Short mmCIF file of C-alpha atoms in Angstrom, two decimals:
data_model
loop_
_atom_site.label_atom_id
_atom_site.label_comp_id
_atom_site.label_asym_id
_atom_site.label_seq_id
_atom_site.Cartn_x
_atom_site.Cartn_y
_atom_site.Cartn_z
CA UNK A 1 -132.42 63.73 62.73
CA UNK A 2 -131.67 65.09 59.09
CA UNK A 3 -132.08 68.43 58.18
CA UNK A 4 -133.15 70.18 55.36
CA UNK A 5 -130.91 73.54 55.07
CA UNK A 6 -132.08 75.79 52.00
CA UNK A 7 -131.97 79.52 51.46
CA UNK A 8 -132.71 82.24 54.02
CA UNK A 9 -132.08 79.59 56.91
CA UNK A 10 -130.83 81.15 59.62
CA UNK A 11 -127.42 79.15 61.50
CA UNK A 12 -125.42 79.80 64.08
CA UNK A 13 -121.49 78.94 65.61
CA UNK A 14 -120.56 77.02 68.45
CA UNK A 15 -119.84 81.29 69.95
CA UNK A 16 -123.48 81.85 68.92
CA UNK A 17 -122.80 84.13 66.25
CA UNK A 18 -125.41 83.45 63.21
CA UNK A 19 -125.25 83.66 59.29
CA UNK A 20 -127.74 83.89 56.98
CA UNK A 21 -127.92 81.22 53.85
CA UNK A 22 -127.89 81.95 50.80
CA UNK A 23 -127.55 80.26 47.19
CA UNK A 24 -126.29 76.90 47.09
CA UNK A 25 -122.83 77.17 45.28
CA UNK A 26 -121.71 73.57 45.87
CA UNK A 27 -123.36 69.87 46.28
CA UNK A 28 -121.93 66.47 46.75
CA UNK A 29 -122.68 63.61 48.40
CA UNK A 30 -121.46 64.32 52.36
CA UNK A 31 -123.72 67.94 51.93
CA UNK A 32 -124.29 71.22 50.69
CA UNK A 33 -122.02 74.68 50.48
CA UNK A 34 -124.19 77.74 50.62
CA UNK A 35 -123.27 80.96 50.08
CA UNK A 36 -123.78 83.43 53.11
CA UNK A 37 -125.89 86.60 52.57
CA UNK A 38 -123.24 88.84 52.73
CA UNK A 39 -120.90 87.15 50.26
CA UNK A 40 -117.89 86.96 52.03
CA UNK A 41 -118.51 83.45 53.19
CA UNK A 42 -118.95 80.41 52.78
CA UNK A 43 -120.73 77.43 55.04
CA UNK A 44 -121.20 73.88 54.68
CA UNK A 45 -123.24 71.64 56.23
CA UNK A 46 -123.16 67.89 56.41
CA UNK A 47 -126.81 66.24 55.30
CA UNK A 48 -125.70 62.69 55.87
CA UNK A 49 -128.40 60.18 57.64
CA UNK A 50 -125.93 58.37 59.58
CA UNK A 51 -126.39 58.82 63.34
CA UNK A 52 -122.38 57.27 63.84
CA UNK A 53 -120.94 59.15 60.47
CA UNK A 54 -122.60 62.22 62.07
CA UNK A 55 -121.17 62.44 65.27
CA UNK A 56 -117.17 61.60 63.74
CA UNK A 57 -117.98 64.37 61.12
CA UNK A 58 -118.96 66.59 63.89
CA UNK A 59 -115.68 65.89 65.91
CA UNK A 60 -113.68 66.13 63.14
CA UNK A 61 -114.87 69.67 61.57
CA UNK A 62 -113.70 70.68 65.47
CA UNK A 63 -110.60 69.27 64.84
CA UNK A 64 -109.76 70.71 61.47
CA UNK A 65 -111.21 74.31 62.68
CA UNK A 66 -108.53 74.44 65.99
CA UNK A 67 -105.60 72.52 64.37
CA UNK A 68 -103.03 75.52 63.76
CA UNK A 69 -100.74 73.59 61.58
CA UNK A 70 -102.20 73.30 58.29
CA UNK A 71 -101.24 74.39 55.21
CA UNK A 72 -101.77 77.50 54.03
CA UNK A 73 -103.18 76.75 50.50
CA UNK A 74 -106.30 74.77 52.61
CA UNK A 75 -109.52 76.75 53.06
CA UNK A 76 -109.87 76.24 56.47
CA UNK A 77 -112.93 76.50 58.74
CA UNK A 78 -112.79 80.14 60.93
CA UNK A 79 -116.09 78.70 62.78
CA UNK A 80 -118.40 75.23 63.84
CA UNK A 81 -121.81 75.45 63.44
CA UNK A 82 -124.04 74.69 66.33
CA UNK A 83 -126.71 71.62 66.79
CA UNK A 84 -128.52 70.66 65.17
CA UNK A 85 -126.60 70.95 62.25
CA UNK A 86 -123.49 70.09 61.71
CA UNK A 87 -120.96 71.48 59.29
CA UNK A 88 -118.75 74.75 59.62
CA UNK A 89 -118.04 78.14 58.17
CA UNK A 90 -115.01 78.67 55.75
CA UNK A 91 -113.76 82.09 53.79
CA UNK A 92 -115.97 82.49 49.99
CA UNK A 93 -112.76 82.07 47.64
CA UNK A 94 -113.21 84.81 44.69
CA UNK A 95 -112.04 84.86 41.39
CA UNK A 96 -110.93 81.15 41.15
CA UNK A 97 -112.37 78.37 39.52
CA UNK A 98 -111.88 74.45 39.70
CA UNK A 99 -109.10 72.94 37.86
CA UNK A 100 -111.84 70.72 36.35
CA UNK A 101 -111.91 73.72 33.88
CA UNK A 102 -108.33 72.68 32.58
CA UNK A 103 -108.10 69.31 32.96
CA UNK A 104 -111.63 68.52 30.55
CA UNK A 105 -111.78 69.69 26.71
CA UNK A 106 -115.34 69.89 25.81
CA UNK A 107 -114.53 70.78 21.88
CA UNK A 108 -116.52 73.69 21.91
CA UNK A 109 -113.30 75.70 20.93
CA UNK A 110 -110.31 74.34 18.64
CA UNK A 111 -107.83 72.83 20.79
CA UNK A 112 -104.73 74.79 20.54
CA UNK A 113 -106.60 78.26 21.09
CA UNK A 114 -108.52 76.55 24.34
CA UNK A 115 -105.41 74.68 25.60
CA UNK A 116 -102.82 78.10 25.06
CA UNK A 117 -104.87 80.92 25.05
CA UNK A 118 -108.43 80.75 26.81
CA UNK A 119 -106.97 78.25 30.04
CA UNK A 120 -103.12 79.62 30.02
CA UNK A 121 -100.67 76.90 28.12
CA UNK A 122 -98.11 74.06 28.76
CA UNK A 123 -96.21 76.72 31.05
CA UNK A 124 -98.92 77.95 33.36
CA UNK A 125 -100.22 74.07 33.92
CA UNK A 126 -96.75 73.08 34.86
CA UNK A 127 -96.26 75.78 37.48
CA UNK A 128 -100.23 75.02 39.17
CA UNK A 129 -99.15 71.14 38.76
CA UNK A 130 -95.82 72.30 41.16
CA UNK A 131 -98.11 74.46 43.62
CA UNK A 132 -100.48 71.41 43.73
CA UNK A 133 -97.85 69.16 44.88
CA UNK A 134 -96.67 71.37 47.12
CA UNK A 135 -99.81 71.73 48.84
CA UNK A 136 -100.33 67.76 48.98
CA UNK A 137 -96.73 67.68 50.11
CA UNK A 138 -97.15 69.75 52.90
CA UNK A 139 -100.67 67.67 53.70
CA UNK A 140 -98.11 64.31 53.98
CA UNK A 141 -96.11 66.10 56.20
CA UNK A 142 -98.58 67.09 58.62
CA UNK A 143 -99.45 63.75 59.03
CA UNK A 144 -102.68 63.59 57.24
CA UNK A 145 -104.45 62.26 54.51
CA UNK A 146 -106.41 64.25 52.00
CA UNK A 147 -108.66 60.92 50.99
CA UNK A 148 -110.66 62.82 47.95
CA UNK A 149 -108.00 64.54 45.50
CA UNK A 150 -110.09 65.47 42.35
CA UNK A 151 -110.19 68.49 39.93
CA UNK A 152 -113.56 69.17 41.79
CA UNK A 153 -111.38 70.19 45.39
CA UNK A 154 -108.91 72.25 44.20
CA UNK A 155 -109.30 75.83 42.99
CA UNK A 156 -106.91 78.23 40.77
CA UNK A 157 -107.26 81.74 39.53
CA UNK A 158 -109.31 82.46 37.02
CA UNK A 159 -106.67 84.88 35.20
CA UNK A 160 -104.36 83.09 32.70
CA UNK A 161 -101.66 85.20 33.58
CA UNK A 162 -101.78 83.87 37.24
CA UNK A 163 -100.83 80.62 39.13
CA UNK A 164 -102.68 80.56 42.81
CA UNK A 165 -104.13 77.57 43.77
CA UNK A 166 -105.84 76.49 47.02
CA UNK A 167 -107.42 73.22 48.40
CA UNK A 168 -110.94 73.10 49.59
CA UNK A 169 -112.91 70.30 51.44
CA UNK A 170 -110.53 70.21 54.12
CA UNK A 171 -113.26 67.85 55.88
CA UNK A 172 -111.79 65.22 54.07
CA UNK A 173 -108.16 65.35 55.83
CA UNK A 174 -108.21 63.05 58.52
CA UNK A 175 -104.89 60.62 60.12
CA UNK A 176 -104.33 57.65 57.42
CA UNK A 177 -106.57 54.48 58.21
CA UNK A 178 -108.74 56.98 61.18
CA UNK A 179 -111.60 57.58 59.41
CA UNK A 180 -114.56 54.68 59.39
CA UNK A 181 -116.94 56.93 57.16
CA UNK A 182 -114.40 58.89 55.02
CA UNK A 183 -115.52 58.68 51.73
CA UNK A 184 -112.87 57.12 49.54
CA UNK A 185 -112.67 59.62 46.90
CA UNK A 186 -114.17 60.91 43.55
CA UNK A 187 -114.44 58.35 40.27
CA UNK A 188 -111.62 58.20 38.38
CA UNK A 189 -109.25 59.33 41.01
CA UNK A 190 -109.36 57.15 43.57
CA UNK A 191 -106.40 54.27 44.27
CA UNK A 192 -107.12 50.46 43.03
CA UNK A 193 -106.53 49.16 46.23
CA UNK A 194 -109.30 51.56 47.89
CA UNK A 195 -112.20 50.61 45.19
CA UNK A 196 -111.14 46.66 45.97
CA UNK A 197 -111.33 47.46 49.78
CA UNK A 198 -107.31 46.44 50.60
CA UNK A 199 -106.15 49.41 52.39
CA UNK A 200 -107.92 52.55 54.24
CA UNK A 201 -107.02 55.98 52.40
CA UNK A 202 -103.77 57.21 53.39
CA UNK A 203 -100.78 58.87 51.71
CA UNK A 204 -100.04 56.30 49.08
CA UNK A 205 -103.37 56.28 47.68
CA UNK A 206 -103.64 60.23 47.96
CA UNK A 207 -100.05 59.51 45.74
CA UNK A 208 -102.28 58.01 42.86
CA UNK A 209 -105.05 60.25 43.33
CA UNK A 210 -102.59 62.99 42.10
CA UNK A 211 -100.77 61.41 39.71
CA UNK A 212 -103.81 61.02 37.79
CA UNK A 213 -104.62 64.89 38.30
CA UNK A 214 -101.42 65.70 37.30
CA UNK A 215 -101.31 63.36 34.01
CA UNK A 216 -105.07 64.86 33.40
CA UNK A 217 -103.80 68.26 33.65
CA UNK A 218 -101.14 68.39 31.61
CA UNK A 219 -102.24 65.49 29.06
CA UNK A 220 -106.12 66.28 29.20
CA UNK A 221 -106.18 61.89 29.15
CA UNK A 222 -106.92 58.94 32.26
CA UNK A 223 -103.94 57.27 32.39
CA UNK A 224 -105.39 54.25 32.05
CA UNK A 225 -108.41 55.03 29.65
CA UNK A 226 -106.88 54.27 26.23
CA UNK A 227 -107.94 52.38 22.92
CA UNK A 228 -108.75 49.14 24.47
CA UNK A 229 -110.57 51.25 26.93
CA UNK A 230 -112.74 53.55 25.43
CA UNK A 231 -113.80 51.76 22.39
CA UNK A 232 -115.29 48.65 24.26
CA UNK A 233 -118.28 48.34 26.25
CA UNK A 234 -118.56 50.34 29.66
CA UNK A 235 -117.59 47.84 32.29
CA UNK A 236 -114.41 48.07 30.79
CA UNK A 237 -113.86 51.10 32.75
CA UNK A 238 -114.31 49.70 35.93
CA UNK A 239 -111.97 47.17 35.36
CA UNK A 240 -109.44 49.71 33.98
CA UNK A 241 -110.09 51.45 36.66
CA UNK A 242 -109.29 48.67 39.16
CA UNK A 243 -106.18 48.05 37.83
CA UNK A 244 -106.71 45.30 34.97
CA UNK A 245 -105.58 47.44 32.02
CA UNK A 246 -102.41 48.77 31.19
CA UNK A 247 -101.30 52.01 31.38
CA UNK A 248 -101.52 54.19 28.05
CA UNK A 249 -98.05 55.07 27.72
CA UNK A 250 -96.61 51.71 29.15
CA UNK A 251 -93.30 51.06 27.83
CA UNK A 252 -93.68 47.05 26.51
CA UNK A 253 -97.42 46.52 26.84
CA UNK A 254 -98.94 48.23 24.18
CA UNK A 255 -102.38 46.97 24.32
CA UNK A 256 -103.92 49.77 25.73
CA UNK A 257 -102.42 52.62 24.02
CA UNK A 258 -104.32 55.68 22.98
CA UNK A 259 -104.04 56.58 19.17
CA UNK A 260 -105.71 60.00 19.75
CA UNK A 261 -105.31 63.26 21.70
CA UNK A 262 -102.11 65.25 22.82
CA UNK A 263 -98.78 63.48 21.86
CA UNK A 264 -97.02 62.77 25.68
CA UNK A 265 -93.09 64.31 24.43
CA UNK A 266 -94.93 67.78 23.86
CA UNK A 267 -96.73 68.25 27.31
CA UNK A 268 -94.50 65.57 29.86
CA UNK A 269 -90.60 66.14 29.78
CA UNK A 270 -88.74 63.12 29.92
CA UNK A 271 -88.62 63.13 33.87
CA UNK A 272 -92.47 63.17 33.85
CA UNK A 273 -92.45 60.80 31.69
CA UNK A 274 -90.63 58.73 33.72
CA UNK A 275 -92.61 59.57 36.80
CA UNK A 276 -95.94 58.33 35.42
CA UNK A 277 -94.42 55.35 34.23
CA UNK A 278 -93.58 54.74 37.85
CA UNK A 279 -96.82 55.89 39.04
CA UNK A 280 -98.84 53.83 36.65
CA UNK A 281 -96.75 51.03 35.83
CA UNK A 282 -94.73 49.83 38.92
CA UNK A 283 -97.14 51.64 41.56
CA UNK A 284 -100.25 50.47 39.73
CA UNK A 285 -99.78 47.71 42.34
CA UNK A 286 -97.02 48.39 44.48
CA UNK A 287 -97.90 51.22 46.35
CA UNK A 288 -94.70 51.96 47.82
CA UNK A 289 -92.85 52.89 44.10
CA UNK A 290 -95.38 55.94 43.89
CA UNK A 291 -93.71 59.11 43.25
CA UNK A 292 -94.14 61.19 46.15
CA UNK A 293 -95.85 64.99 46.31
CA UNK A 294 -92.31 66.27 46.29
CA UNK A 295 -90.70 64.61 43.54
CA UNK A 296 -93.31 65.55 41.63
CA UNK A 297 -93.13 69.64 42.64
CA UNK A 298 -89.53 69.20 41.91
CA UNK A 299 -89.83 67.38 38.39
CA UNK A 300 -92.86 69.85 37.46
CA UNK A 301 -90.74 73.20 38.41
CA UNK A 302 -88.13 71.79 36.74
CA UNK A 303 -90.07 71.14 33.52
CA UNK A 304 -91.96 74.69 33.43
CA UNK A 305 -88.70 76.42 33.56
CA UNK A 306 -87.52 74.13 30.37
CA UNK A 307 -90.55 76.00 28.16
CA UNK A 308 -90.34 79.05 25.84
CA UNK A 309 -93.03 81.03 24.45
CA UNK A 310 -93.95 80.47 20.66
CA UNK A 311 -92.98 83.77 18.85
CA UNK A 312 -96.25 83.71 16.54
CA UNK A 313 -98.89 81.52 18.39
CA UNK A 314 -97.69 82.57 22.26
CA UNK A 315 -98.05 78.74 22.89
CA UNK A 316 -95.22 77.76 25.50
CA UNK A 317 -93.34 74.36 24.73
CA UNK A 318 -90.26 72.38 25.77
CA UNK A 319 -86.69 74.58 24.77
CA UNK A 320 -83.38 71.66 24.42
CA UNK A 321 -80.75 71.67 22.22
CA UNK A 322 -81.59 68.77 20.42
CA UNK A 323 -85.31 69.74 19.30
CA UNK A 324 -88.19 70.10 16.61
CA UNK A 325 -87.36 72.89 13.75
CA UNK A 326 -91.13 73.82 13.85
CA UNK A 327 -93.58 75.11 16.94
CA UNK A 328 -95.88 71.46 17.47
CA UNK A 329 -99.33 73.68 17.74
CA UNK A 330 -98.77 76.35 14.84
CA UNK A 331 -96.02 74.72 12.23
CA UNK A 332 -93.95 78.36 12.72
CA UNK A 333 -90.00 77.40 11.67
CA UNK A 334 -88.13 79.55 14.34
CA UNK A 335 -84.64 79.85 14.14
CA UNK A 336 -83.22 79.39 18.13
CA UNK A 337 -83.75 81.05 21.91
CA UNK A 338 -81.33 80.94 24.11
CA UNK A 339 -80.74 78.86 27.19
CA UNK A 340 -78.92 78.74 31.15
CA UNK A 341 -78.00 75.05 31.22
CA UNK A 342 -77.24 74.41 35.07
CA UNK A 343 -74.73 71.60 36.15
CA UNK A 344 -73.64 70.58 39.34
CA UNK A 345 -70.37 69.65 39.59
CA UNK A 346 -66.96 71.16 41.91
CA UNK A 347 -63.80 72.89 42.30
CA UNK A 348 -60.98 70.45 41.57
CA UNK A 349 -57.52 71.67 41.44
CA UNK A 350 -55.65 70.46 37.91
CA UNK A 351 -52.24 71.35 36.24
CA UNK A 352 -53.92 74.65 35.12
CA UNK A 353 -55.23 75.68 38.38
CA UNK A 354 -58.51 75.08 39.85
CA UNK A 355 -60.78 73.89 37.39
CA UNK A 356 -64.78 72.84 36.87
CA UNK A 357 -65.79 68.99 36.97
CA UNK A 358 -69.29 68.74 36.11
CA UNK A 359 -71.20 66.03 38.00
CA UNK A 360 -74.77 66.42 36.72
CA UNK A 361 -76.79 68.02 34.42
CA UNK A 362 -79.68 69.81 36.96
CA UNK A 363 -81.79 71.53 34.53
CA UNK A 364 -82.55 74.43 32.38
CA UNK A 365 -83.77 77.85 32.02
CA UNK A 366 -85.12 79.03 28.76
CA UNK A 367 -84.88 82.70 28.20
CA UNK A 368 -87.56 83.72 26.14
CA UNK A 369 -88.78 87.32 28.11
CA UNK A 370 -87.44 90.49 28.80
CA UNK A 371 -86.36 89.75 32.76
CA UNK A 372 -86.08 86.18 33.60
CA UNK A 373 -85.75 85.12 36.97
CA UNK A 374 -83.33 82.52 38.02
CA UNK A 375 -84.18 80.38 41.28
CA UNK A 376 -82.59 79.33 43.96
CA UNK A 377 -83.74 75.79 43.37
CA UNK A 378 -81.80 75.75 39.89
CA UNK A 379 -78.67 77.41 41.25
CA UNK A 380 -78.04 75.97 44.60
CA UNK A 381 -77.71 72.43 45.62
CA UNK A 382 -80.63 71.17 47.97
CA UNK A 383 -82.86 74.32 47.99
CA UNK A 384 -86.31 73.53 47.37
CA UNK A 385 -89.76 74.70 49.03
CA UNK A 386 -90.38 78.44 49.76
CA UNK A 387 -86.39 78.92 49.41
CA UNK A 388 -86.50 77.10 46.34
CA UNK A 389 -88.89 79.71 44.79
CA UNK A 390 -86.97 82.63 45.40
CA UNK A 391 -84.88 84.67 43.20
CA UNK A 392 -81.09 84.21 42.90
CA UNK A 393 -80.57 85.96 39.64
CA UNK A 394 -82.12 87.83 37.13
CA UNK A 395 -81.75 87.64 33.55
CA UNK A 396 -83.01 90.62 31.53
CA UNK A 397 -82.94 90.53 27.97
CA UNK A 398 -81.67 92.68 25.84
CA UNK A 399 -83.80 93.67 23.25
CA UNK A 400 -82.93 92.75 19.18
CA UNK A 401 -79.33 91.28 20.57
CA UNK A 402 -78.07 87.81 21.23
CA UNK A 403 -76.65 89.53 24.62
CA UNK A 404 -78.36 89.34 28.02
CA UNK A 405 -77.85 91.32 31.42
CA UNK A 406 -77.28 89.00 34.30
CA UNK A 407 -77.92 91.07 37.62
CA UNK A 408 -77.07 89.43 41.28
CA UNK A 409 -80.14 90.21 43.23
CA UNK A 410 -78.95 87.75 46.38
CA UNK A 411 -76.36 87.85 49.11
CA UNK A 412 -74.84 85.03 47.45
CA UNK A 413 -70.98 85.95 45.39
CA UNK A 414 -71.66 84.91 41.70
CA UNK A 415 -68.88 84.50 39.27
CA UNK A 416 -68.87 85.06 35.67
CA UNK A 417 -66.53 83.68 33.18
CA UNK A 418 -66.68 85.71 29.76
CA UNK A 419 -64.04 87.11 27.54
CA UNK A 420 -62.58 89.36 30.51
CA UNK A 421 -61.83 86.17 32.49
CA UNK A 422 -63.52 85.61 35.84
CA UNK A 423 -65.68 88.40 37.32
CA UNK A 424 -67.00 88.68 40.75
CA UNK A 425 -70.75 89.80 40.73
CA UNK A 426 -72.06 90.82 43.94
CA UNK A 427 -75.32 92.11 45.09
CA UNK A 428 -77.02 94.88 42.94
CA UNK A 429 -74.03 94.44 40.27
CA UNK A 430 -74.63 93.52 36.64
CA UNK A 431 -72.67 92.25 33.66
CA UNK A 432 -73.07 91.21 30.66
CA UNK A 433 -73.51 87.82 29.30
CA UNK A 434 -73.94 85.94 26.26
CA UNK A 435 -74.03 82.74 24.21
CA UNK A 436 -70.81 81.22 25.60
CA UNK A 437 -70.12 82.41 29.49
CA UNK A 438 -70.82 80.64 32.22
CA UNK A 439 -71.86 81.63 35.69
CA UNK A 440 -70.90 79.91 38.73
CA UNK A 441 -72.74 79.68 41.92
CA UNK A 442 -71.92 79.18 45.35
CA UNK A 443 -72.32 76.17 47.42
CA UNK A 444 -74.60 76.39 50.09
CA UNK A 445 -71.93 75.65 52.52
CA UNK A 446 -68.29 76.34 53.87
CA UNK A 447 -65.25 74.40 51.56
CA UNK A 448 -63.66 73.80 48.43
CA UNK A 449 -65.43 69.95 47.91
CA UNK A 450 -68.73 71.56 48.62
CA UNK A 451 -71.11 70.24 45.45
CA UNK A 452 -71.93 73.98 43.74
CA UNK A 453 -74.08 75.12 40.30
CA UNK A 454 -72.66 76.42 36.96
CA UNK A 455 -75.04 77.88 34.50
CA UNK A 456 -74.05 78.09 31.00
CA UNK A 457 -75.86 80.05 28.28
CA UNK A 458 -75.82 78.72 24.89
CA UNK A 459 -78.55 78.67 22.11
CA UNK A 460 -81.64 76.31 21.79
CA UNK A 461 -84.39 75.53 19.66
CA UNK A 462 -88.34 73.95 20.88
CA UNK A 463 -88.77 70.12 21.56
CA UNK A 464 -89.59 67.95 24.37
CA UNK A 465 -87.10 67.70 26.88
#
C-alpha cells in the first residue's frame, strides 16, 4: 500500500513515540523530508510503490539507525518509523545549506564578488573539498558505499567564515553491489559504467561521483561538458556523459575543451590538476586509476594552505615563488608575502658535522594573517586525519615588519636555525623568525635516519601552484 504523508500527519517510532509533520523541506524521487512541528527534527519517509524495494528500504533504515560505526559528518537516523510507513527520524541540521549553492553560478551577481565574497573564495572551497573527502573516506573505510554523491546530499555552513560540512541521505549507504533497488545516483554525477549497467555502485564509482563534485566546486564546470559539448544538440550530453567525450582539460585531445569560464591554474594547483587528469582521463574507463577519497583530502589540504588573501579584493589565490605580478580577479600589482616551504629530507653526517639532505619538497604555507597555524600534516611525516589537522606551530605575524613570531604549541622539540645558530624551541617558547631561517621538525619516531620536516621561510608572490 502507498501512502500519502502531508502536513499535520501524525507518525510514530518503532518505541511508539509519535511526531507531528510539518512542512515539506525536501523531495526526491525515493520520498519526502518533512519538517517536525517542533523544529528540531527532521523525518523522512519512503513513498516508493514497490512492494520488494519497500521491504529492503525498510531493513535497511534499521540497519543504518543501530550501526554505531558511522561517520560522524552523516546525519544519522536517532529513530524508525512504524508501519505502515516506512522511513525514519534524523536531527533538523540548522544554519547550513547545500553545496549546490557553490558549485552553480546563476549570473545574477558578477562573478568575482559571488565566487570571493557572497560564497567564501578559492580558500574556503578548498578546505570543504578536504572535509568532503574526508567524510567519503571514512564512508570507504567502513565498508560502504554512498551510491548518490551530489551537491544536493551534502550540507555546509551557511557563514563564509566557516567550513562544517555534513552528509545527509544516509539511506543511500549500503555494502558495494548489496543493494537491488539503490538508486544509482543523481545526473551528472553518477559513474559511466553505472548509467551503461556494467558494475553495481560501489567505491569506485562513488570515486567519480566526487571527483566531479570536487572539479564542480572548485571550477564551477562538468568535467566533461566543454565546447564540443555544450554548443551541439542535447543528446550530446548523454553521450558525454557516458563516457564518449573527452575530458575538458585533457592533455593531447583537445576536442572538447572549454573556451569559457574559470581558467583551471587559478582554482586547481598542479597536484589537482594532475588528479583530475587521472580521474577523468585514465579512470574515465579504468576504474581502478581513480584517485581515492584520501588522496584527494590530502592534495586539497595541501592546496588551501598554498593560498593568500588578496590585499585589496580579499580574494584568496595560489602563493609560489615563481608567480603572476598581478591578483587574477582584481589586476592589484602586489609586491610579495611570505612563505614556510616544508621539505622532507634527514640528518646525514658530512665533513662539517651533521648536515640537512632534502628529499622532497612537501608543501607550503603562505603567511598572509596575523597567527597562522602550522599542522601537523605539513610538519611531520605520515600524519594525516584528525592528527593531521592539529596544530604543531603557530606563526603570528608581526605587524608592518618582514619578521614573524614562531611559537611551539606541541610536545614536539623544534629547532630553529637563524643568525644565533641553532635554537631549541620547546613548548610555550617563542622566537623570532624571518625571511631566511629555517625550522626543523622532529621525526615521528626514535633515530638519526628517521625521514623528518624542515620549513623554510622565504618571500613569495600569487600564482598557481
Amino acid at each position: 500500500m502507498t501512502l500519502h504523508p502531508k502536513a499535520g500527519d501524525v507518525v510514530t517510532d518503532v518505541e511508539g513515540r509519535a511526531y507531528k509533520l510539518g512542512e515539506v523541506i525536501g523531495r526526491g524521487g525515493q520520498g519526502m523530508v518533512f519538517r517536525e512541528a517542533n523544529n528540531r527534527l527532521a523525518i523522512k519517509i519512503y513513498t516508493g510503490k514497490d512492494p520488494a524495494a519497500q521491504a529492503e528500504f525498510q531493513q535497511r533504515f534499521q540497519a543504518m539507525a543501530y550501526r554505531k560505526t558511522l561517520p560522524d559528518s552523516l546525519v544519522k537516523p536517532e529513530a524508525v518509523l512504524a508501519p505502515p510507513y516506512i522511513g525514519y527520524v534524523m536531527p533538523l541540521i540548522k544554519k547550513h545549506t547545500a553545496l549546490k549553492e557553490l558549485s552553480y553560478y546563476d549570473g545574477s551577481q558578477g562573478l568575482d564578488e559571488w565566487y570571493n565574497g557572497l560564497t567564501g573564495g578559492l580558500r574556503r572551497r578548498l578546505v570543504l573539498g578536504a572535509k568532503i573527502a574526508r567524510a567519503f573516506s571514512d564512508i570507504q573505510y567502513s565498508g560502504l558505499a554512498y551510491c548518490d554523491i551530489s551537491p544536493n546530499n551534502v550540507l555546509i555552513s551557511k557563514e563564509t567564515n566557516k567550513s562544517t560540512i555534513c552528509l545527509i541521505d544516509c539511506d543511500n549507504l549500503t555494502i558495494p553491489g548489496a543493494a537491488k533497488y539503490m538508486a544509482i545516483g543523481t545526473p551528472w554525477y553518477i559513474a559511466p559504467e553505472l548509467l551503461v549497467g556494467s558494475h553495481l555502485a560501489d567505491s569506485l564509482s562513488d570515486g567519480y561521483s566526487l571527483a566531479v563534485l570536487l572539479f564542480q566546486l572548485l571550477t564551477l564546470e562538468h568535467p566533461l561538458m566543454g565546447d564540443a559539448v555544450k554548443e551541439g544538440p542535447p543528446e550530446l550530453e548523454k553521450k558525454a556523459l557516458l563516457g564518449e567525450y573527452p575530458y575538458i582539460a585533457h592533455p593531447t585531445d583537445t576536442g572538447n575543451q572549454l573556451s569559457t569560464g574559470l581558467p583551471l591554474d587559478i582554482v586547481l594547483s598542479k597536484r589537482l590538476q594532475q588528479l583530475f587528469t587521472r580521474a577523468f582521463v585514465d579512470g574515465l574507463r579504468d576504474r581502478t586509476k581513480r584517485p581515492t577519497p584520501g588522496e584527494w583530502e590530502e592534495a586539497l589540504w595541501m592546496a588551501s594552505y598554498m593560498t593568500c588573501r588578496c590585499p585589496r579584493c580579499n580574494s584568496t589565490q595560489y602563493a609560489v615563488t615563481v608567480s603572476m605580478k598581478e591578483c587574477p580577479w582584481c589586476d592589484y600589482a602586489f609586491e610579495s608575502s611570505a612563505i614556510a616551504l616544508f621539505q622532507s629530507g634527514l640528518i646525514v653526517e658530512g665533513e662539517k658535522g651533521s648536515e640537512w639532505k632534502a628529499t622532497d619538497t612537501v608543501g607550503a604555507l603562505c603567511l598572509d594573517y596575523e597567527m597562522n597555524y602550522v599542522p601537523y600534516r605539513l610538519c611531520v611525516p605520515g600524519a594525516s586525519g584528525e592528527w593531521g589537522d592539529k596544530t604543531a606551530a603557530v606563526i603570528h605575524r608581526v605587524r608592518d615588519s618582514e619578521e614573524f613570531i614562531l611559537e611551539n604549541v606541541s610536545d614536539l622539540e623544534l629547532r630553529v636555525l637563524g643568525g644565533k645558530g641553532w635554537q631549541r624551541l620547546t613548548k610555550g617558547k617563542n622566537v623570532p623568525v624571518a625571511p631566511g631561517n629555517r625550522v626543523l621538525f622532529p621525526a615521528p619516531g626514535e633515530g638519526q635516519h628517521m625521514t623528518r620536516r624542515l620549513a623554510r621561510i622565504h618571500k613569495s608572490q600569487f600564482g598557481a601552484g
